[in-house]
Short mmCIF file of C-alpha atoms in Angstrom, two decimals:
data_model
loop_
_atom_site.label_atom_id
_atom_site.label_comp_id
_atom_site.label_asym_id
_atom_site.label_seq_id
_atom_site.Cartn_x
_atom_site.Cartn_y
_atom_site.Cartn_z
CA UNK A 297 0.00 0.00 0.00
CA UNK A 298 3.00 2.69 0.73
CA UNK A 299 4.06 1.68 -3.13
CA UNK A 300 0.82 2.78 -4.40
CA UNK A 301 0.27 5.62 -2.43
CA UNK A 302 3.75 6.65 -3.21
CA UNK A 303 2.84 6.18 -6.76
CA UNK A 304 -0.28 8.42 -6.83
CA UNK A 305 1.45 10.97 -5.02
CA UNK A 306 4.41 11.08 -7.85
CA UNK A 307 1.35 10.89 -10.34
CA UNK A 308 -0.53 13.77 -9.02
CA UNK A 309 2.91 15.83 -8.98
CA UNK A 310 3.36 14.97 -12.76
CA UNK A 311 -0.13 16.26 -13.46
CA UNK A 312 0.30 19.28 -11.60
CA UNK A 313 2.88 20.48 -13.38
CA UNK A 314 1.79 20.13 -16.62
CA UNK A 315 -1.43 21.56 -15.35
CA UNK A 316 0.78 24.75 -14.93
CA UNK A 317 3.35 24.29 -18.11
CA UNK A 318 -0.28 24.78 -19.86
CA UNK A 319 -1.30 27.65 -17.81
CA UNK A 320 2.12 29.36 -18.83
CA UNK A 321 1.75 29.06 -22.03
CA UNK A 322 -1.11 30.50 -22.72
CA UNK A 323 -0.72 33.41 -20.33
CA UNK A 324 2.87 34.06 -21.77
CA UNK A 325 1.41 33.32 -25.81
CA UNK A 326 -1.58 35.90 -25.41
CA UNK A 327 0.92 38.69 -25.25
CA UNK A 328 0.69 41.25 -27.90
CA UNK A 329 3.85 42.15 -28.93
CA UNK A 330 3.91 43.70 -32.24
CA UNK A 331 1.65 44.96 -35.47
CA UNK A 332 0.42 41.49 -36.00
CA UNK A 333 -1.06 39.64 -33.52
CA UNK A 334 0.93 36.30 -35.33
CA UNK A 335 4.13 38.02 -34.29
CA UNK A 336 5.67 37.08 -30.67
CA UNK A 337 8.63 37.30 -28.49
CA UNK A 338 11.07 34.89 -29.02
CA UNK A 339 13.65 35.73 -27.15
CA UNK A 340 13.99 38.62 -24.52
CA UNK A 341 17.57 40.47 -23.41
CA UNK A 342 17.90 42.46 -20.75
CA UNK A 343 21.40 44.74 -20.47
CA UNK A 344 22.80 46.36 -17.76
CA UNK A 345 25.96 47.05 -19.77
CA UNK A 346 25.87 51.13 -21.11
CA UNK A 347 29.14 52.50 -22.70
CA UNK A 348 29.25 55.78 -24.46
CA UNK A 349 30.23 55.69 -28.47
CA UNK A 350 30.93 58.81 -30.73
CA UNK A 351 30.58 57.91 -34.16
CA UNK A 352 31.07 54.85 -36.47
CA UNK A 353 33.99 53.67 -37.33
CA UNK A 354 34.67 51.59 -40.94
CA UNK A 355 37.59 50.18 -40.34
CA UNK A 356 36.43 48.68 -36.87
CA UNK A 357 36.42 44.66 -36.43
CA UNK A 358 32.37 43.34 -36.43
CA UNK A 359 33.58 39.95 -34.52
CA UNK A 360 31.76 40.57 -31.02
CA UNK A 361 33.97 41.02 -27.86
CA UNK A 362 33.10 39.24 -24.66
CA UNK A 363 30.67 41.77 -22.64
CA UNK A 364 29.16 42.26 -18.90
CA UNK A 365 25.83 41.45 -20.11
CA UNK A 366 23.09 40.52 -17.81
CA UNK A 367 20.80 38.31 -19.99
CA UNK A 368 17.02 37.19 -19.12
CA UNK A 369 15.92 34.79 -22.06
CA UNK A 370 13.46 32.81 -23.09
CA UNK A 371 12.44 30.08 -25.44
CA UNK A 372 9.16 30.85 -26.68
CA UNK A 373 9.21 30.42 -30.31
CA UNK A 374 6.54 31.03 -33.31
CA UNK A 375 6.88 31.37 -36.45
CA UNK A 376 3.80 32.55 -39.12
CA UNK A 377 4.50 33.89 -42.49
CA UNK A 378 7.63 34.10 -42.85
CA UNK A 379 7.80 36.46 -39.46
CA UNK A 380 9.17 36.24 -36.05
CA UNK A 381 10.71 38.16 -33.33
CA UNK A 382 13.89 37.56 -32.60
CA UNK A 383 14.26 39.54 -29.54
CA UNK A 384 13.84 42.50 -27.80
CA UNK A 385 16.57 44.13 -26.10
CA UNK A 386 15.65 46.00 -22.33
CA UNK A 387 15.13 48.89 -23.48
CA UNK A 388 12.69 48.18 -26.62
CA UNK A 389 10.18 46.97 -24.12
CA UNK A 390 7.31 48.74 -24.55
CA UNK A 391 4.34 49.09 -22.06
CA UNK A 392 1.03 48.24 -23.76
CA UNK A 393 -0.85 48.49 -26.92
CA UNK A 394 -1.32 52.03 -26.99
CA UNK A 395 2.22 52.66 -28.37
CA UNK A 396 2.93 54.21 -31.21
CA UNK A 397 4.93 52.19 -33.64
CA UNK A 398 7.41 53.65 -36.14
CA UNK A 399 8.25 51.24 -38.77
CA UNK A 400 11.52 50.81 -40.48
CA UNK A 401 12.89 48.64 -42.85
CA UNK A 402 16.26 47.30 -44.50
CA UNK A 403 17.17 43.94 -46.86
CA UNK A 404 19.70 42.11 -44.60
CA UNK A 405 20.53 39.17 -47.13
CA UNK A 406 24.37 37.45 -47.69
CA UNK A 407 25.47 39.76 -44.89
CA UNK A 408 27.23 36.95 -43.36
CA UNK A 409 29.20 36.49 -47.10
CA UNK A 410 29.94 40.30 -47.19
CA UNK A 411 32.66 42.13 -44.35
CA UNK A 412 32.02 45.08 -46.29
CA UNK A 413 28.08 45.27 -45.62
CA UNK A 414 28.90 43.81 -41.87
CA UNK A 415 30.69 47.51 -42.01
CA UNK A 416 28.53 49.56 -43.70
CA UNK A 417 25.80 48.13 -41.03
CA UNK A 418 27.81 48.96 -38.06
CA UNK A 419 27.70 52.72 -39.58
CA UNK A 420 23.79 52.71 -39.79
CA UNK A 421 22.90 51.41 -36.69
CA UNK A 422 25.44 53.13 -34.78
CA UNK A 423 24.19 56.38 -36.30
CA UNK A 424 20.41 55.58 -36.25
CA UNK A 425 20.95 54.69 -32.11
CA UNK A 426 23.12 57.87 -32.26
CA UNK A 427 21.00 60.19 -32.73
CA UNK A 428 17.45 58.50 -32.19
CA UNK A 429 15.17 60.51 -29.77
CA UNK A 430 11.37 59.24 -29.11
CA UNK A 431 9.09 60.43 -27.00
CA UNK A 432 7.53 58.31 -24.17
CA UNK A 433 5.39 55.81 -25.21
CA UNK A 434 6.82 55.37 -28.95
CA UNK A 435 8.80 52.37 -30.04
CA UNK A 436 10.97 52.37 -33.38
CA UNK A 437 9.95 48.72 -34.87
CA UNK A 438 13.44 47.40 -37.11
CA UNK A 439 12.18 45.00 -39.34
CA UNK A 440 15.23 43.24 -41.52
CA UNK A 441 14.64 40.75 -44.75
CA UNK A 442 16.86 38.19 -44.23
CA UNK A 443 18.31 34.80 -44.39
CA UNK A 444 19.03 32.10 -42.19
CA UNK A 445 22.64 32.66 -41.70
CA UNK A 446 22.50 36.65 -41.83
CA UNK A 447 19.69 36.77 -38.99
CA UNK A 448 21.81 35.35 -37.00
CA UNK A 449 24.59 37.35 -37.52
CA UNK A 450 22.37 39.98 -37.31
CA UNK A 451 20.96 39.12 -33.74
CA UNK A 452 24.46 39.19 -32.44
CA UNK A 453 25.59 42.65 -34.28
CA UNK A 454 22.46 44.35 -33.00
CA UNK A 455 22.92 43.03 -29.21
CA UNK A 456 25.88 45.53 -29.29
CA UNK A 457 25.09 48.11 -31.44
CA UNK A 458 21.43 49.12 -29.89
CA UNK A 459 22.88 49.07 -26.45
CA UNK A 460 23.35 52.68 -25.92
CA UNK A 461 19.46 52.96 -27.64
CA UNK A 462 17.63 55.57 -25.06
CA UNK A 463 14.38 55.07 -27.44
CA UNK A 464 12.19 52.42 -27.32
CA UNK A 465 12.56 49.56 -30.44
CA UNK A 466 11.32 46.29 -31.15
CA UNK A 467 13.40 43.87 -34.13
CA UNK A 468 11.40 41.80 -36.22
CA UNK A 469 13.45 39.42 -38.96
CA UNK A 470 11.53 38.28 -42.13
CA UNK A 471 12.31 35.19 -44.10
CA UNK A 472 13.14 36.01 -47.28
CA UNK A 473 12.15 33.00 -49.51
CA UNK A 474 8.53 33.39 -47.65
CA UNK A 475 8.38 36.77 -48.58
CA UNK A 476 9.61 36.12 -52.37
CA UNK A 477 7.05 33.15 -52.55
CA UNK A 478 4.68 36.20 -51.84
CA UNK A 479 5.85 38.69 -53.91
CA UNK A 480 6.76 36.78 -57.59
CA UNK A 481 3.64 36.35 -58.38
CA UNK A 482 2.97 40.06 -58.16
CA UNK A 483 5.83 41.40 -60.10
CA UNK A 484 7.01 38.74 -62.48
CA UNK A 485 5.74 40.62 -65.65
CA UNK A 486 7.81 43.51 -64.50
CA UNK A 487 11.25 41.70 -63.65
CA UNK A 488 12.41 41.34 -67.16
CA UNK A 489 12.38 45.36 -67.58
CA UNK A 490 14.06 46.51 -64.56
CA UNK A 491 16.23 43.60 -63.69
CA UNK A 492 19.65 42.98 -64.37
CA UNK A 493 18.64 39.33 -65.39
CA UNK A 494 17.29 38.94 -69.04
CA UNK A 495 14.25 37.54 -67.58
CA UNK A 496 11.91 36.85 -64.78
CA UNK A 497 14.21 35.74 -62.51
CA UNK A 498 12.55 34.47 -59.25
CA UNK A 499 15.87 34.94 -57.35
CA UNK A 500 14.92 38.78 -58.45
CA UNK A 501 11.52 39.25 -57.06
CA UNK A 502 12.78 40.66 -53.70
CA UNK A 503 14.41 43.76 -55.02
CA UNK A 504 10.83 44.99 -55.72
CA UNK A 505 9.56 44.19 -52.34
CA UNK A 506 8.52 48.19 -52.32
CA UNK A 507 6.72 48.23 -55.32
CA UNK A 508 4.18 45.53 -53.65
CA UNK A 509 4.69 45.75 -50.05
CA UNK A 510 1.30 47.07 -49.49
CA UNK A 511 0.15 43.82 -50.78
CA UNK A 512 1.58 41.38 -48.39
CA UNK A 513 2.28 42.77 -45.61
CA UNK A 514 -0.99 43.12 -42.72
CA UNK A 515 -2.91 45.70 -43.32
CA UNK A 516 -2.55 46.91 -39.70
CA UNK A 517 0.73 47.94 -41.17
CA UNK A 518 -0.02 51.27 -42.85
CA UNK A 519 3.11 53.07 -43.09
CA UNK A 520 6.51 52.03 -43.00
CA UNK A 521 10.43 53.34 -44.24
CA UNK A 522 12.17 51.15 -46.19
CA UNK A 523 16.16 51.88 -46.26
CA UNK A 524 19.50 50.74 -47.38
CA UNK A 525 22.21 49.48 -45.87
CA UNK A 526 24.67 51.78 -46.61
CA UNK A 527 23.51 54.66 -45.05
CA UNK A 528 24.64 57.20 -42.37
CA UNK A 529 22.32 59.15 -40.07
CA UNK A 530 23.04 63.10 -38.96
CA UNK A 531 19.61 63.57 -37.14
CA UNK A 532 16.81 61.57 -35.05
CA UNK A 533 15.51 58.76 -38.10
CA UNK A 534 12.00 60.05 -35.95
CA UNK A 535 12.18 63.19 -38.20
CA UNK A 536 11.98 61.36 -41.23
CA UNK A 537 8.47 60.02 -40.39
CA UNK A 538 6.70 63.64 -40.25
CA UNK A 539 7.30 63.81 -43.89
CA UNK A 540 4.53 61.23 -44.12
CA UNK A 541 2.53 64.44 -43.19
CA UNK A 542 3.84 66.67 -46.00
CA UNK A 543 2.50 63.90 -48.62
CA UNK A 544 0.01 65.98 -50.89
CA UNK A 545 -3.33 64.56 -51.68
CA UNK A 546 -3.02 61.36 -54.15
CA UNK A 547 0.91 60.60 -53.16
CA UNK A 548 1.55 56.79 -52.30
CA UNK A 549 5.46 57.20 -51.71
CA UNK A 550 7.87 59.73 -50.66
CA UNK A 551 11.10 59.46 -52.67
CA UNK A 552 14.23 61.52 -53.41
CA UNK A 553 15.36 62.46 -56.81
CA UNK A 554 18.42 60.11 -58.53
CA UNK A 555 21.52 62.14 -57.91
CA UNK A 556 23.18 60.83 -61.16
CA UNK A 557 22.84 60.97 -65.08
CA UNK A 558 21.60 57.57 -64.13
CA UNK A 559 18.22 57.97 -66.42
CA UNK A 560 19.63 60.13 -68.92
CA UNK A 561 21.62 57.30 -69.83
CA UNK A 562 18.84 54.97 -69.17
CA UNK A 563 15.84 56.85 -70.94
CA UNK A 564 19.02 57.61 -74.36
CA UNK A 565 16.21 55.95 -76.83
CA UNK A 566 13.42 57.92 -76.14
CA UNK A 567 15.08 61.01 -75.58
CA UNK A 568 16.47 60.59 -78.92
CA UNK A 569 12.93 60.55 -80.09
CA UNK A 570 11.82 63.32 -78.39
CA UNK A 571 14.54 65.66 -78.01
CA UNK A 572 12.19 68.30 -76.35
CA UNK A 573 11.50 65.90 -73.50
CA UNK A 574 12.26 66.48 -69.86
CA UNK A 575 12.61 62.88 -69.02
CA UNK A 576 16.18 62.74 -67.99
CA UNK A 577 17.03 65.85 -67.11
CA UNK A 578 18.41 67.34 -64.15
CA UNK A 579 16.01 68.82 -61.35
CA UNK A 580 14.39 71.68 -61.28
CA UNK A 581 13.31 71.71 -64.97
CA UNK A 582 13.98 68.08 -65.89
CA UNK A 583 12.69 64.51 -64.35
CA UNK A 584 15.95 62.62 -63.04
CA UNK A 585 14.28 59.90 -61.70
CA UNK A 586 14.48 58.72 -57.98
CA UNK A 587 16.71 56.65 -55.86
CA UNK A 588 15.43 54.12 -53.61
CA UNK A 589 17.91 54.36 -50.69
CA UNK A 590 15.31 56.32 -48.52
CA UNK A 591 11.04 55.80 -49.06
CA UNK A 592 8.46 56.50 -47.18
CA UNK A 593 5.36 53.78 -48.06
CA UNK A 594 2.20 54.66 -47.25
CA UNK A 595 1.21 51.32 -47.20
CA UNK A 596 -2.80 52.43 -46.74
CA UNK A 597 -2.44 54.83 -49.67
CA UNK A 598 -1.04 52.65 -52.16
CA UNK A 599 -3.51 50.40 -51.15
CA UNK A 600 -6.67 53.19 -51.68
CA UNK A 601 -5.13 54.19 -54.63
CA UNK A 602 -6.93 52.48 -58.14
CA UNK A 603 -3.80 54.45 -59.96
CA UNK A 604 -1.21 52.71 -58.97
CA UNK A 605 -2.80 49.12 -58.39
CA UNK A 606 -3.73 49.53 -61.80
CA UNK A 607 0.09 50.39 -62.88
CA UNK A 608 0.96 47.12 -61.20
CA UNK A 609 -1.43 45.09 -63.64
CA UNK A 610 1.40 43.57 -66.61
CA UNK A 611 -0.37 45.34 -68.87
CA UNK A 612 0.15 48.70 -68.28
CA UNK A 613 4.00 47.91 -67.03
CA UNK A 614 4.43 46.82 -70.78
CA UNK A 615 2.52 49.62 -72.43
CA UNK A 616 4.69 51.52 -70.43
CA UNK A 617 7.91 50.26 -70.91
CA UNK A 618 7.11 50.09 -74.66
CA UNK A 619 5.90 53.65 -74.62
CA UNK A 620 9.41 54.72 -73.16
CA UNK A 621 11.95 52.27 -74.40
CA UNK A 622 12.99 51.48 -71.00
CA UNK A 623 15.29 48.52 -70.10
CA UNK A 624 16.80 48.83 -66.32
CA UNK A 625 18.43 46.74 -63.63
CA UNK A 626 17.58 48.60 -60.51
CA UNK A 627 14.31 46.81 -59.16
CA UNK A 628 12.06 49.04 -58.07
CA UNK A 629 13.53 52.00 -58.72
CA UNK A 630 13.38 51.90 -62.02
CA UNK A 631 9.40 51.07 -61.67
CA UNK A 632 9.05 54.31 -59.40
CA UNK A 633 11.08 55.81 -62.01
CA UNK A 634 8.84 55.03 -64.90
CA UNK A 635 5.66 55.23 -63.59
CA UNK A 636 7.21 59.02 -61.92
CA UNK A 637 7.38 60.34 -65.71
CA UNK A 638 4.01 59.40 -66.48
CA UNK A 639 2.20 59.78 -63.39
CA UNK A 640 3.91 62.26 -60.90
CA UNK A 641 1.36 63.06 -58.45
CA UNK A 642 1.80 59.44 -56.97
CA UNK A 643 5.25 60.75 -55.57
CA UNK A 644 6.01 62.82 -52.52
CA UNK A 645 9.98 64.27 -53.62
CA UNK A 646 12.12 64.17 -50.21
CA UNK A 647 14.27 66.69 -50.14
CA UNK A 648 18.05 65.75 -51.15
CA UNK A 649 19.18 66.07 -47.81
CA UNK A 650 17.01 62.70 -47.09
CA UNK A 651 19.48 60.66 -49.18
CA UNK A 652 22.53 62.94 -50.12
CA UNK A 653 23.73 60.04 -52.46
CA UNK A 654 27.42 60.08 -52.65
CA UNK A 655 28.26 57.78 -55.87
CA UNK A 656 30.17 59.46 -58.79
CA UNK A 657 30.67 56.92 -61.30
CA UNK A 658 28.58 58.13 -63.48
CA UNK A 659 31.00 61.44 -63.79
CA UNK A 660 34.15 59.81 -64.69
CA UNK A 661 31.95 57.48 -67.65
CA UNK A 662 30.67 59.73 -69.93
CA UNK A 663 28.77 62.39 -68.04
CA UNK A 664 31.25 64.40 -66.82
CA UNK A 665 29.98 67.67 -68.17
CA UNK A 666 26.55 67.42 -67.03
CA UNK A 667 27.36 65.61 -64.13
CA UNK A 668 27.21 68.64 -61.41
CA UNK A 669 23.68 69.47 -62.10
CA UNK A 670 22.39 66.36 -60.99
CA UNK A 671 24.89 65.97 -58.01
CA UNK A 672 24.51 69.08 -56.53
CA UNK A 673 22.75 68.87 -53.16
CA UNK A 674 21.42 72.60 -51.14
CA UNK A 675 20.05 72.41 -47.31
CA UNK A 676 21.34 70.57 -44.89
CA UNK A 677 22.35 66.49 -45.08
CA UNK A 678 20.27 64.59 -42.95
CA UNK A 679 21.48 61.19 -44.59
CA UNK A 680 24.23 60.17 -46.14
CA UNK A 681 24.30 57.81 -48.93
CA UNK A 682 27.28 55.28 -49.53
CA UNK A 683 26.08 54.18 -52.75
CA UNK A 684 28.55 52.53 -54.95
CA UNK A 685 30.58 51.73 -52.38
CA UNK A 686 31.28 55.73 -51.89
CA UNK A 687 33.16 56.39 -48.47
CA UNK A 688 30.83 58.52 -46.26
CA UNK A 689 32.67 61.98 -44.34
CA UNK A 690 33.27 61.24 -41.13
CA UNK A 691 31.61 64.49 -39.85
#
């Protein structure tokens, strides 16, 4: 009889505590946590360690140092369409659904391959943290396209460099085969014209993640910056968002101007045909074309808007290709480019400041005695632009 009751005791233990393993996982699941309600908290750091930096530094080593970090983690894992949350630091905790969220994000693929874009990361988030400021009760949502091996690079990179953060932030990581699966579909009629493929590459659908975003992503999601990797901040990335508020009536994305011949050259067929155009000139009289290192998406416009769905249709991307001899390899910035010299209104034009783009090549092939009026750059810099592998002034 002592066996037995022994027995039932150890049973009843058991059932006890998987009674309250159960309990814990649905109190700790039920958590919102982000924009989607399929999104959750993965893992959750919290850092004691605070150490002051000045600016970025190129040439310094991305291999992580041991730190005094005081960590509090745990294993909850879920992953739905192609989303999760890797983690969020101490300080990107945020207190309840009534936050504002400020959304913000960058393509974070074969980062792991690349010591140069492990680099020119280090100099974006360093300067983002730098000079972030937001108020109480606003969190700055990071949300990187990435794969396997570069998120988690990524998670370790971003332990250090948004430890001096004073702002609020949450990181989200999105898989990017899910999200191409998504997107191909979409823009496969337009790969062959603005990709550097000859044709519809699948490979190629996520450089026009932009173009559709509105289309796959929640719809809770109704505004969002999408920026490269390569960039440097001078001022709180907060600022950029109140241009959303500048958009005029009928605008779906807020874009700077192309800071190069680039189109020019691009658009040489057409403007041979019409030598009275303004496609391809330099701002103010002429249309440059943008550059898709800084956008605003106003994710609930472009979905309102019947003009620009209806630009998406094949269709209408061939008519207008055909109609203006276009063949790029820039993704979606030749789209916003084309569709910008037929249909303007759909574009809010950042000021250059937004993305001073630093890239000459285009002046030392070809273009060197035009090259000045598109390069020039008035007002103050708010980004900087490393494109082409340009080094970015230390100031």
């Amino acid at each position: 009889m002592g066996r037995i009751s022994t027995f039932r005791s150890y049973q009843f233990v058991l059932l006890l505590a998987a009674a309250l393993a159960v309990a814990a996982f649905y109190y700790f699941g039920s958590e919102r946590q982000n924009f989607s309600s399929t999104t959750k908290r993965i893992k959750q750091t919290q850092s004691t360690h605070n150490t002051n930096r000045n600016d970025a530094d190129l040439t310094v080593d991305t291999r992580l140092s041991p730190k005094d970090v005081s960590e509090e983690q745990g294993e909850e894992q879920q992953d739905v369409g192609g989303v999760s949350e890797e983690f969020r630091p101490g300080k990107g905790e945020i207190g309840g659904s009534g936050d504002q969220h400020y959304h913000a994000l960058m393509m974070f693929t074969k980062v792991d391959k690349s010591r140069s874009l492990q680099d020119k990361f280090r100099v974006a988030m360093l300067s983002m943290v730098k000079h972030g400021d937001f108020m109480e009760g606003e969190v700055l949502v990071l949300h990187f396209v990435s794969d396997p091996a570069s998120k988690e690079l990524g998670e370790k990179m971003l332990q250090e460099f948004l430890l001096d953060a004073t702002f609020k932030y949450e990181v989200l990581f999105h898989d990017v085969v899910d999200l191409t699966h998504k997107l191909f579909p979409i823009v496969e009629a337009m790969q062959k014209y603005f990709s550097a493929g000859s044709g519809a590459y699948y490979s190629d659908a996520i450089f026009f993640l932009s173009v559709a975003m509105h289309q796959i992503m929640p719809e809770s999601l109704t505004r969002i910056v999408q920026l490269d990797l390569d960039l440097k901040y001078r001022t709180n990335i907060r600022d950029l968002f109140k241009e959303f508020d500048r958009f005029p009536p009928g605008a779906v994305i807020g874009i700077t101007r192309e800071m190069q011949p680039v189109y020019r050259h691009t658009f040489w067929q057409y403007r041979k045909e019409n030598p009275r155009t303004r496609v391809g000139d330099p701002h103010p009289e002429g249309l440059p074309g943008f550059n898709s290192g800084v956008m605003l998406l106003d994710l609930g416009a472009m979905r309102e808007s019947a003009l620009y769905n209806q630009l998406l249709k094949p269709s209408n991307v061939a008519k207008l290709a055909d109609q203006y001899r276009f063949r790029g390899h820039l993704g979606d910035q030749d789209f916003f480019t084309m569709i910008g010299m037929e249909h303007p209104e759909l574009f809010y034009p950042l000021a250059c400041g937004w993305n001073r783009q630093l890239c000459t090549w285009w002046r030392d092939h070809g273009y060197g005695d035009v090259f000045q009026m598109y390069y020039r750059c008035e007002g103050l810099v708010y980004i900087y632009h490393g494109n082409c592998n340009s080094p970015i002034p230390d100031y």
